[in-house]
Structure formats: C-alpha cells, structure tokens
Amino acid sequence: MGKKLTINDIAELAGVSRQTISRVLNNKPEVNEATRNHVQRIIEKHGFQPNLQARSMVTRQTNMVAVLLPDIANPFFSEIVRGIERTLRANELNVFLMTTEEDVALENSFLHLSQTYNVDGMILCSPRLDEANLRKLIPKISPVVLLNRNVETDGAACVVVDANYGGYAATKYLIEKGHTKIGIIVGPPRAYSNIQRLEGYKKALQDFNIPLESDLIMQVESDNKGVYKITERLVKQQVTAITTYNDLAAAHVIQACTDLKLSVPDDISVIGFDGIEFTQFMNPSLTTMSLPLFEIGNTIANILIKMIKGDETYDKITTVYPILKEGRSITSINALEKKHGVRR
C-alpha cells in the first residue's frame, strides 16, 4: 500500500502552493477557474482525501456532529437518530455516533474525544451524566442540544418530553377505566424523565382520591433489567393494571403475565410509553403514550444547525407532549368483573 498523500504532495504534483490547494478544497473564490480545474483533476486522479482535523484548523469546521446515545438497540433512540441523520445530511453535516450502554465513565471519555475531533456540535441523549459535570463541560463542547435534560446554561438547548404529563395522562386513563390498584414500573434512577413520570402518577392518584401504595412503585436499576421479576411481584400485590416507563418494559410485562398464565387485558391491563412502531404488531397491540420520535430527531437537528450557524432564533427549551394511542392491552374494571364474577 502506498503512502497516504498529503496536501503538500498534491501541491507539488499540481505545481501550485499549499495555500492554493487549501483554497480549492474549501471552495474559496481566490482561485482562477483554470487552476481550480487543474487541481481538481490531480485530486481525482490520485484519489486524495483531505485530513479532516488538518482541514478544520483552517476552516474551524469539520462538518461533523457527535451524537451520544445510551443504547442504539432501543427503537426509541434509533428512530430519533433516523430523524437526526436525515436532517443533518440534508445540511451537509455528518454524524459521529457513540453508544455507551449507560456507562458514565464511557460517556465522559466520549465527550473528551469529541473535543479532540473538534466536532461542530453535539447531541446528548444521556440520562446518566451528572448535571454539575455537564455545566462544566458544555461551555467547552458547545453548541449542544440535550434530549430529556433540562440544563439551563449558555451554549445548550434542550428538547424535553413532558413525562410528568405523560405519567399523569396514562394513570388517569387507567383510573377512568375503573382501575384503582395500579402498579408503576419506573426506569433507572437519576433519569429526569423517570422522576417526572412518577410525579405524574402520584398526582393522578391524588386528584382522584386514590391512596398511594408505596409497594406498587417498582424501579429498575438499568434499562429493562428486572422487569420480569418486578411484574411477578406486582401480580402478587393483585394489581389490575401496570403502567411502565417505556414500550420495551411493557413488552416484558406482557411476556411475564403470559408466563404466569394471565391474559392481557382480560386479567391485567398494561400501558407503555414512547409509541415505538413494533407495539402495534404485538398481541395484544399496546396502549401507549406515543411520541413523534422521528420528528423529535428532526427538531433536535434543526436546533443544532441554527446554533452552529450562529442563528439565535431557536428556543432554549422545546417541550414535546405524548399523546395517548389506544391499543388492545387495556380493559375496564367492569369488563374484568363481568369475566371473573367478583368485584376487584
């Protein structure tokens, strides 16, 4: 394999200065057409690819955006990334994607790596990063758009799902179906959205004068791990409904109920959160608090593009509200009583 060509090599082959090569690569106007065409022919002939880091030292831009995710396997994130990528590509920006499986040490190392690569901006979809640490880092890595983190600081914008409203609406829907013994499975601790979702659940119970039972509040330590066993514990508490922190958790709940010889919704009702596409093909189809995931990705990308361009017309905080999407995973208490012949 031959030596990788540098800008200096191309300048020597073309018989022009290094500055002329740089101007051609960056589409600057200070080069006459004949010289520009001559340089481009040399570049194409030798398949020259400029070093992005070296180029960024001149332009102060890499046309790269770093996106930090906890888990690309989760359809919630993959659909948001699809919206982000499509919008960035349309604006000639490339994505540097990083997944960390919710490892805080990895997340911090990736943030520092992004500084090294001098990316033009960052999108952080991480529930785990410490807020105090974020406030120190953001000025160094800005512009930054955060998903589901409300961190008010210079150089950052936030797109936040109103999980409080979503938790309230999901619980209220179950209560209106006659359920009063409602279990909730809360996602990993420290995640802003999980704290808010639980607050919404508590507020709905309070508004409908239903006593809060702490034994019906269950929390997983990491995403979807332990949901199966938690479902078994809630079933023993004789809940008639379970509300979850995402659709994947709801799918685990339904599987656990099936293994326990319980029918959803004939024996127990289940409601999810996110509205990922596969839930409509589940059996039964899942009732969920649905979010426009692709559009959220599009919104995040458009805000970051404005920040990169120095356009200050973007909103510092954009709130997205989930909408109830009815499936067949919930039934009313009246229907349950009719089936079982007893009040529940």
Short mmCIF file of C-alpha atoms in Angstrom, two decimals:
data_model
loop_
_atom_site.label_atom_id
_atom_site.label_comp_id
_atom_site.label_asym_id
_atom_site.label_seq_id
_atom_site.Cartn_x
_atom_site.Cartn_y
_atom_site.Cartn_z
CA MET A 1 0.00 0.00 0.00
CA GLY A 2 1.41 3.36 -0.99
CA LYS A 3 1.96 6.31 1.29
CA LYS A 4 -1.14 8.40 2.00
CA LEU A 5 -0.85 11.68 0.13
CA THR A 6 -0.81 14.98 2.00
CA ILE A 7 -1.79 18.48 0.87
CA ASN A 8 1.90 19.19 0.35
CA ASP A 9 2.17 16.17 -2.01
CA ILE A 10 -0.83 17.35 -4.05
CA ALA A 11 0.62 20.88 -4.19
CA GLU A 12 3.91 19.50 -5.57
CA LEU A 13 2.12 17.32 -8.16
CA ALA A 14 -0.03 20.26 -9.29
CA GLY A 15 2.82 22.74 -9.25
CA VAL A 16 0.98 25.21 -7.02
CA SER A 17 1.23 26.36 -3.41
CA ARG A 18 -0.22 24.56 -0.41
CA GLN A 19 -2.48 27.58 0.16
CA THR A 20 -3.95 27.18 -3.34
CA ILE A 21 -4.78 23.53 -2.65
CA SER A 22 -6.45 24.56 0.63
CA ARG A 23 -8.49 27.23 -1.16
CA VAL A 24 -9.70 24.71 -3.76
CA LEU A 25 -10.61 22.15 -1.10
CA ASN A 26 -12.58 24.76 0.82
CA ASN A 27 -14.19 26.20 -2.32
CA LYS A 28 -12.72 29.65 -1.78
CA PRO A 29 -13.15 32.22 -4.60
CA GLU A 30 -9.49 33.39 -4.74
CA VAL A 31 -8.50 30.75 -7.36
CA ASN A 32 -8.94 31.21 -11.14
CA GLU A 33 -11.04 28.61 -12.96
CA ALA A 34 -8.18 27.03 -14.93
CA THR A 35 -6.08 26.45 -11.80
CA ARG A 36 -9.12 25.15 -9.90
CA ASN A 37 -9.90 22.62 -12.66
CA HIS A 38 -6.23 21.56 -12.86
CA VAL A 39 -6.04 20.96 -9.08
CA GLN A 40 -9.34 19.06 -9.04
CA ARG A 41 -8.08 16.75 -11.82
CA ILE A 42 -4.94 15.99 -9.78
CA ILE A 43 -7.06 15.33 -6.66
CA GLU A 44 -9.39 12.98 -8.56
CA LYS A 45 -6.52 11.19 -10.34
CA HIS A 46 -4.79 10.35 -7.06
CA GLY A 47 -7.97 9.81 -5.01
CA PHE A 48 -6.83 12.36 -2.46
CA GLN A 49 -8.88 12.65 0.75
CA PRO A 50 -8.04 15.66 2.94
CA ASN A 51 -7.35 15.11 6.62
CA LEU A 52 -10.42 16.44 8.42
CA GLN A 53 -8.53 17.55 11.51
CA ALA A 54 -5.99 19.48 9.45
CA ARG A 55 -8.74 20.99 7.34
CA SER A 56 -10.70 22.03 10.44
CA MET A 57 -7.70 24.00 11.70
CA VAL A 58 -8.13 26.26 8.67
CA THR A 59 -11.94 26.40 8.44
CA ARG A 60 -12.73 25.95 12.15
CA GLN A 61 -15.33 23.45 10.97
CA THR A 62 -15.32 19.67 10.50
CA ASN A 63 -18.92 19.27 9.29
CA MET A 64 -19.17 16.59 11.98
CA VAL A 65 -21.77 16.34 14.75
CA ALA A 66 -21.28 13.95 17.67
CA VAL A 67 -24.37 12.10 18.89
CA LEU A 68 -24.18 10.36 22.27
CA LEU A 69 -26.69 7.58 22.97
CA PRO A 70 -27.08 5.13 25.84
CA ASP A 71 -28.41 2.30 23.62
CA ILE A 72 -28.89 2.24 19.84
CA ALA A 73 -30.73 -1.12 20.11
CA ASN A 74 -33.67 0.64 21.79
CA PRO A 75 -36.11 1.60 18.98
CA PHE A 76 -36.86 4.84 20.86
CA PHE A 77 -33.32 6.07 20.19
CA SER A 78 -32.89 4.51 16.75
CA GLU A 79 -35.97 6.32 15.41
CA ILE A 80 -34.82 9.63 16.89
CA VAL A 81 -31.37 9.12 15.33
CA ARG A 82 -33.03 8.47 11.96
CA GLY A 83 -34.64 11.92 12.18
CA ILE A 84 -31.36 13.50 13.30
CA GLU A 85 -29.30 11.91 10.50
CA ARG A 86 -31.71 12.77 7.70
CA THR A 87 -31.84 16.43 8.71
CA LEU A 88 -28.09 16.75 9.24
CA ARG A 89 -27.31 15.06 5.90
CA ALA A 90 -29.65 17.48 4.13
CA ASN A 91 -27.49 20.24 5.60
CA GLU A 92 -24.18 18.58 4.60
CA LEU A 93 -23.32 17.55 8.16
CA ASN A 94 -22.09 14.08 9.09
CA VAL A 95 -22.84 12.09 12.24
CA PHE A 96 -20.24 10.74 14.65
CA LEU A 97 -22.39 8.24 16.62
CA MET A 98 -21.40 6.99 20.05
CA THR A 99 -23.22 4.46 22.26
CA THR A 100 -22.25 3.90 25.87
CA GLU A 101 -24.74 1.40 27.35
CA GLU A 102 -25.33 3.92 30.16
CA ASP A 103 -21.72 3.72 31.38
CA VAL A 104 -20.96 7.15 32.87
CA ALA A 105 -17.18 6.72 32.53
CA LEU A 106 -17.58 5.92 28.81
CA GLU A 107 -19.87 8.91 28.33
CA ASN A 108 -17.31 11.26 29.85
CA SER A 109 -14.48 9.80 27.76
CA PHE A 110 -16.54 10.22 24.58
CA LEU A 111 -17.20 13.86 25.44
CA HIS A 112 -13.47 14.47 25.70
CA LEU A 113 -12.90 12.50 22.47
CA SER A 114 -15.37 14.78 20.68
CA GLN A 115 -13.36 17.78 21.85
CA THR A 116 -10.25 16.19 20.33
CA TYR A 117 -12.02 15.72 16.99
CA ASN A 118 -13.25 19.33 17.15
CA VAL A 119 -16.83 18.45 16.14
CA ASP A 120 -19.08 21.35 15.16
CA GLY A 121 -21.74 20.42 17.71
CA MET A 122 -23.04 17.69 19.99
CA ILE A 123 -26.36 15.98 20.67
CA LEU A 124 -26.54 14.33 24.09
CA CYS A 125 -29.24 11.73 24.68
CA SER A 126 -27.97 10.61 28.05
CA PRO A 127 -29.93 10.35 31.31
CA ARG A 128 -26.87 9.49 33.41
CA LEU A 129 -24.42 12.38 33.09
CA ASP A 130 -24.14 14.37 36.29
CA GLU A 131 -25.71 17.84 35.93
CA ALA A 132 -22.88 19.66 37.70
CA ASN A 133 -20.37 17.98 35.39
CA LEU A 134 -22.49 18.88 32.36
CA ARG A 135 -22.49 22.54 33.36
CA LYS A 136 -18.69 22.49 33.41
CA LEU A 137 -18.36 20.61 30.11
CA ILE A 138 -20.96 22.36 27.95
CA PRO A 139 -19.00 25.63 27.51
CA LYS A 140 -16.06 23.54 26.24
CA ILE A 141 -18.09 21.40 23.80
CA SER A 142 -20.89 23.79 22.78
CA PRO A 143 -23.10 24.07 20.89
CA VAL A 144 -25.03 21.21 22.50
CA VAL A 145 -28.62 20.01 22.28
CA LEU A 146 -29.77 17.74 25.11
CA LEU A 147 -32.67 15.31 24.99
CA ASN A 148 -34.75 14.92 28.16
CA ARG A 149 -32.33 17.00 30.23
CA ASN A 150 -33.29 20.48 31.34
CA VAL A 151 -29.89 22.12 31.85
CA GLU A 152 -30.14 25.90 31.53
CA THR A 153 -26.66 27.10 30.62
CA ASP A 154 -25.01 29.07 27.81
CA GLY A 155 -24.24 27.01 24.71
CA ALA A 156 -27.01 24.47 25.32
CA ALA A 157 -30.59 23.93 24.17
CA CYS A 158 -32.95 21.25 25.47
CA VAL A 159 -35.69 19.13 23.89
CA VAL A 160 -37.74 17.70 26.73
CA VAL A 161 -40.58 15.19 26.72
CA ASP A 162 -43.17 16.22 29.32
CA ALA A 163 -43.02 12.91 31.17
CA ASN A 164 -44.93 14.38 34.12
CA TYR A 165 -47.89 14.99 31.83
CA GLY A 166 -47.41 11.56 30.23
CA GLY A 167 -47.31 9.76 33.60
CA TYR A 168 -50.39 11.66 34.72
CA ALA A 169 -52.34 11.00 31.50
CA ALA A 170 -51.51 7.27 31.49
CA THR A 171 -52.60 6.86 35.12
CA LYS A 172 -55.72 8.99 34.64
CA TYR A 173 -56.72 6.83 31.65
CA LEU A 174 -56.46 3.68 33.79
CA ILE A 175 -58.42 5.29 36.62
CA GLU A 176 -61.17 6.32 34.21
CA LYS A 177 -61.33 2.66 33.19
CA GLY A 178 -62.10 1.88 36.84
CA HIS A 179 -58.64 0.76 37.96
CA THR A 180 -57.56 1.84 41.44
CA LYS A 181 -54.83 -0.70 42.21
CA ILE A 182 -52.28 0.44 39.64
CA GLY A 183 -48.65 -0.64 39.69
CA ILE A 184 -45.95 1.52 38.14
CA ILE A 185 -42.55 0.41 36.86
CA VAL A 186 -40.12 3.32 36.95
CA GLY A 187 -36.96 3.38 34.84
CA PRO A 188 -33.36 3.75 36.01
CA PRO A 189 -32.72 6.26 38.83
CA ARG A 190 -31.28 9.71 38.09
CA ALA A 191 -33.09 9.88 34.75
CA TYR A 192 -35.01 13.16 34.69
CA SER A 193 -37.93 11.71 32.69
CA ASN A 194 -38.41 8.81 35.13
CA ILE A 195 -38.59 11.15 38.11
CA GLN A 196 -41.16 13.28 36.28
CA ARG A 197 -43.22 10.26 35.15
CA LEU A 198 -43.51 9.05 38.75
CA GLU A 199 -44.61 12.51 39.88
CA GLY A 200 -47.37 12.44 37.26
CA TYR A 201 -48.53 9.03 38.51
CA LYS A 202 -48.69 10.28 42.11
CA LYS A 203 -50.57 13.44 41.11
CA ALA A 204 -53.23 11.45 39.21
CA LEU A 205 -53.84 9.20 42.23
CA GLN A 206 -54.10 12.26 44.46
CA ASP A 207 -56.53 14.05 42.13
CA PHE A 208 -58.82 11.01 42.11
CA ASN A 209 -58.53 10.42 45.89
CA ILE A 210 -56.80 7.06 45.50
CA PRO A 211 -54.35 6.24 48.32
CA LEU A 212 -50.69 5.97 47.26
CA GLU A 213 -49.31 2.49 47.96
CA SER A 214 -45.50 2.51 48.00
CA ASP A 215 -45.45 -1.28 47.44
CA LEU A 216 -46.90 -0.68 43.96
CA ILE A 217 -43.99 1.55 42.91
CA MET A 218 -41.15 -0.53 41.42
CA GLN A 219 -37.88 0.76 39.97
CA VAL A 220 -35.36 -0.96 37.71
CA GLU A 221 -31.67 -0.19 38.15
CA SER A 222 -30.81 -0.39 34.45
CA ASP A 223 -32.93 -0.35 31.33
CA ASN A 224 -35.47 -3.23 31.29
CA LYS A 225 -33.37 -5.48 33.53
CA GLY A 226 -35.50 -6.99 36.26
CA VAL A 227 -38.87 -6.03 34.71
CA TYR A 228 -39.92 -9.69 34.57
CA LYS A 229 -39.39 -10.25 38.31
CA ILE A 230 -40.96 -6.90 39.15
CA THR A 231 -44.08 -7.94 37.22
CA GLU A 232 -44.30 -11.14 39.30
CA ARG A 233 -44.15 -9.03 42.48
CA LEU A 234 -46.85 -6.65 41.27
CA VAL A 235 -49.10 -9.55 40.28
CA LYS A 236 -48.77 -10.89 43.85
CA GLN A 237 -49.94 -7.46 45.05
CA GLN A 238 -53.11 -8.10 42.98
CA VAL A 239 -52.79 -5.04 40.79
CA THR A 240 -55.32 -4.77 38.00
CA ALA A 241 -53.12 -2.55 35.82
CA ILE A 242 -49.45 -1.71 35.28
CA THR A 243 -48.04 1.48 33.76
CA THR A 244 -44.46 1.38 32.52
CA TYR A 245 -41.67 3.80 31.64
CA ASN A 246 -41.24 2.61 28.04
CA ASP A 247 -42.76 0.25 25.49
CA LEU A 248 -39.97 -2.33 25.78
CA ALA A 249 -40.67 -2.60 29.50
CA ALA A 250 -44.38 -3.04 28.69
CA ALA A 251 -43.47 -5.89 26.30
CA HIS A 252 -41.54 -7.57 29.15
CA VAL A 253 -44.56 -7.15 31.42
CA ILE A 254 -46.89 -8.78 28.89
CA GLN A 255 -44.46 -11.69 28.44
CA ALA A 256 -44.24 -12.18 32.21
CA CYS A 257 -48.03 -12.14 32.51
CA THR A 258 -48.32 -14.71 29.72
CA ASP A 259 -45.84 -16.99 31.52
CA LEU A 260 -47.87 -16.58 34.71
CA LYS A 261 -50.97 -17.76 32.80
CA LEU A 262 -52.53 -14.31 32.96
CA SER A 263 -54.22 -12.74 29.97
CA VAL A 264 -53.60 -9.15 28.91
CA PRO A 265 -56.02 -7.39 29.10
CA ASP A 266 -58.57 -9.92 30.42
CA ASP A 267 -56.72 -10.39 33.71
CA ILE A 268 -54.46 -7.36 33.84
CA SER A 269 -54.12 -4.13 31.83
CA VAL A 270 -50.78 -2.74 30.61
CA ILE A 271 -49.84 0.69 29.25
CA GLY A 272 -46.48 1.70 27.76
CA PHE A 273 -44.67 4.92 26.91
CA ASP A 274 -42.93 6.07 23.67
CA GLY A 275 -45.11 4.68 20.85
CA ILE A 276 -42.39 2.73 19.05
CA GLU A 277 -43.59 1.14 15.83
CA PHE A 278 -43.47 -2.57 16.74
CA THR A 279 -46.05 -2.15 19.55
CA GLN A 280 -48.91 -2.07 17.03
CA PHE A 281 -47.92 -5.61 15.95
CA MET A 282 -47.81 -7.03 19.49
CA ASN A 283 -50.52 -9.40 20.67
CA PRO A 284 -52.37 -7.62 22.12
CA SER A 285 -51.43 -4.34 20.50
CA LEU A 286 -50.09 -1.97 23.14
CA THR A 287 -51.85 1.07 24.52
CA THR A 288 -49.11 3.66 24.98
CA MET A 289 -48.29 7.31 25.50
CA SER A 290 -46.99 7.94 21.98
CA LEU A 291 -44.25 10.35 20.89
CA PRO A 292 -43.38 11.59 17.37
CA LEU A 293 -39.87 10.10 17.57
CA PHE A 294 -38.66 10.87 14.03
CA GLU A 295 -39.94 14.45 14.35
CA ILE A 296 -38.16 14.82 17.70
CA GLY A 297 -34.90 13.87 15.95
CA ASN A 298 -35.65 16.37 13.20
CA THR A 299 -36.32 19.11 15.76
CA ILE A 300 -33.09 18.37 17.66
CA ALA A 301 -31.04 18.53 14.45
CA ASN A 302 -32.65 21.77 13.26
CA ILE A 303 -31.98 23.47 16.59
CA LEU A 304 -28.32 22.39 16.49
CA ILE A 305 -27.94 23.60 12.89
CA LYS A 306 -29.18 27.04 13.94
CA MET A 307 -26.73 27.07 16.86
CA ILE A 308 -23.81 26.09 14.61
CA LYS A 309 -24.71 28.87 12.16
CA GLY A 310 -24.98 31.45 14.95
CA ASP A 311 -28.71 31.87 14.35
CA GLU A 312 -30.19 32.76 17.75
CA THR A 313 -33.88 32.29 16.82
CA TYR A 314 -34.04 28.79 18.33
CA ASP A 315 -35.93 28.01 21.56
CA LYS A 316 -33.71 27.22 24.55
CA ILE A 317 -36.28 24.66 25.74
CA THR A 318 -38.65 22.76 23.43
CA THR A 319 -41.32 20.65 25.14
CA VAL A 320 -42.91 17.62 23.47
CA TYR A 321 -46.18 16.21 24.81
CA PRO A 322 -47.03 12.50 24.46
CA ILE A 323 -50.43 11.53 23.08
CA LEU A 324 -52.47 8.51 24.19
CA LYS A 325 -52.53 5.85 21.49
CA GLU A 326 -55.07 3.15 22.24
CA GLY A 327 -54.32 -0.49 21.58
CA ARG A 328 -55.93 -3.61 22.99
CA SER A 329 -53.83 -4.06 26.14
CA ILE A 330 -56.29 -2.32 28.47
CA THR A 331 -59.81 -3.20 29.55
CA SER A 332 -62.17 -1.68 32.09
CA ILE A 333 -62.76 -2.95 35.61
CA ASN A 334 -66.41 -3.56 34.65
CA ALA A 335 -65.25 -5.97 31.95
CA LEU A 336 -62.95 -7.70 34.43
CA GLU A 337 -65.73 -8.04 36.98
CA LYS A 338 -68.06 -9.44 34.38
CA LYS A 339 -65.46 -12.06 33.42
CA HIS A 340 -64.42 -13.01 36.95
CA GLY A 341 -67.83 -12.58 38.57
CA VAL A 342 -66.39 -10.69 41.54
CA ARG A 343 -65.52 -7.11 42.36
CA ARG A 344 -61.80 -6.40 42.00
#
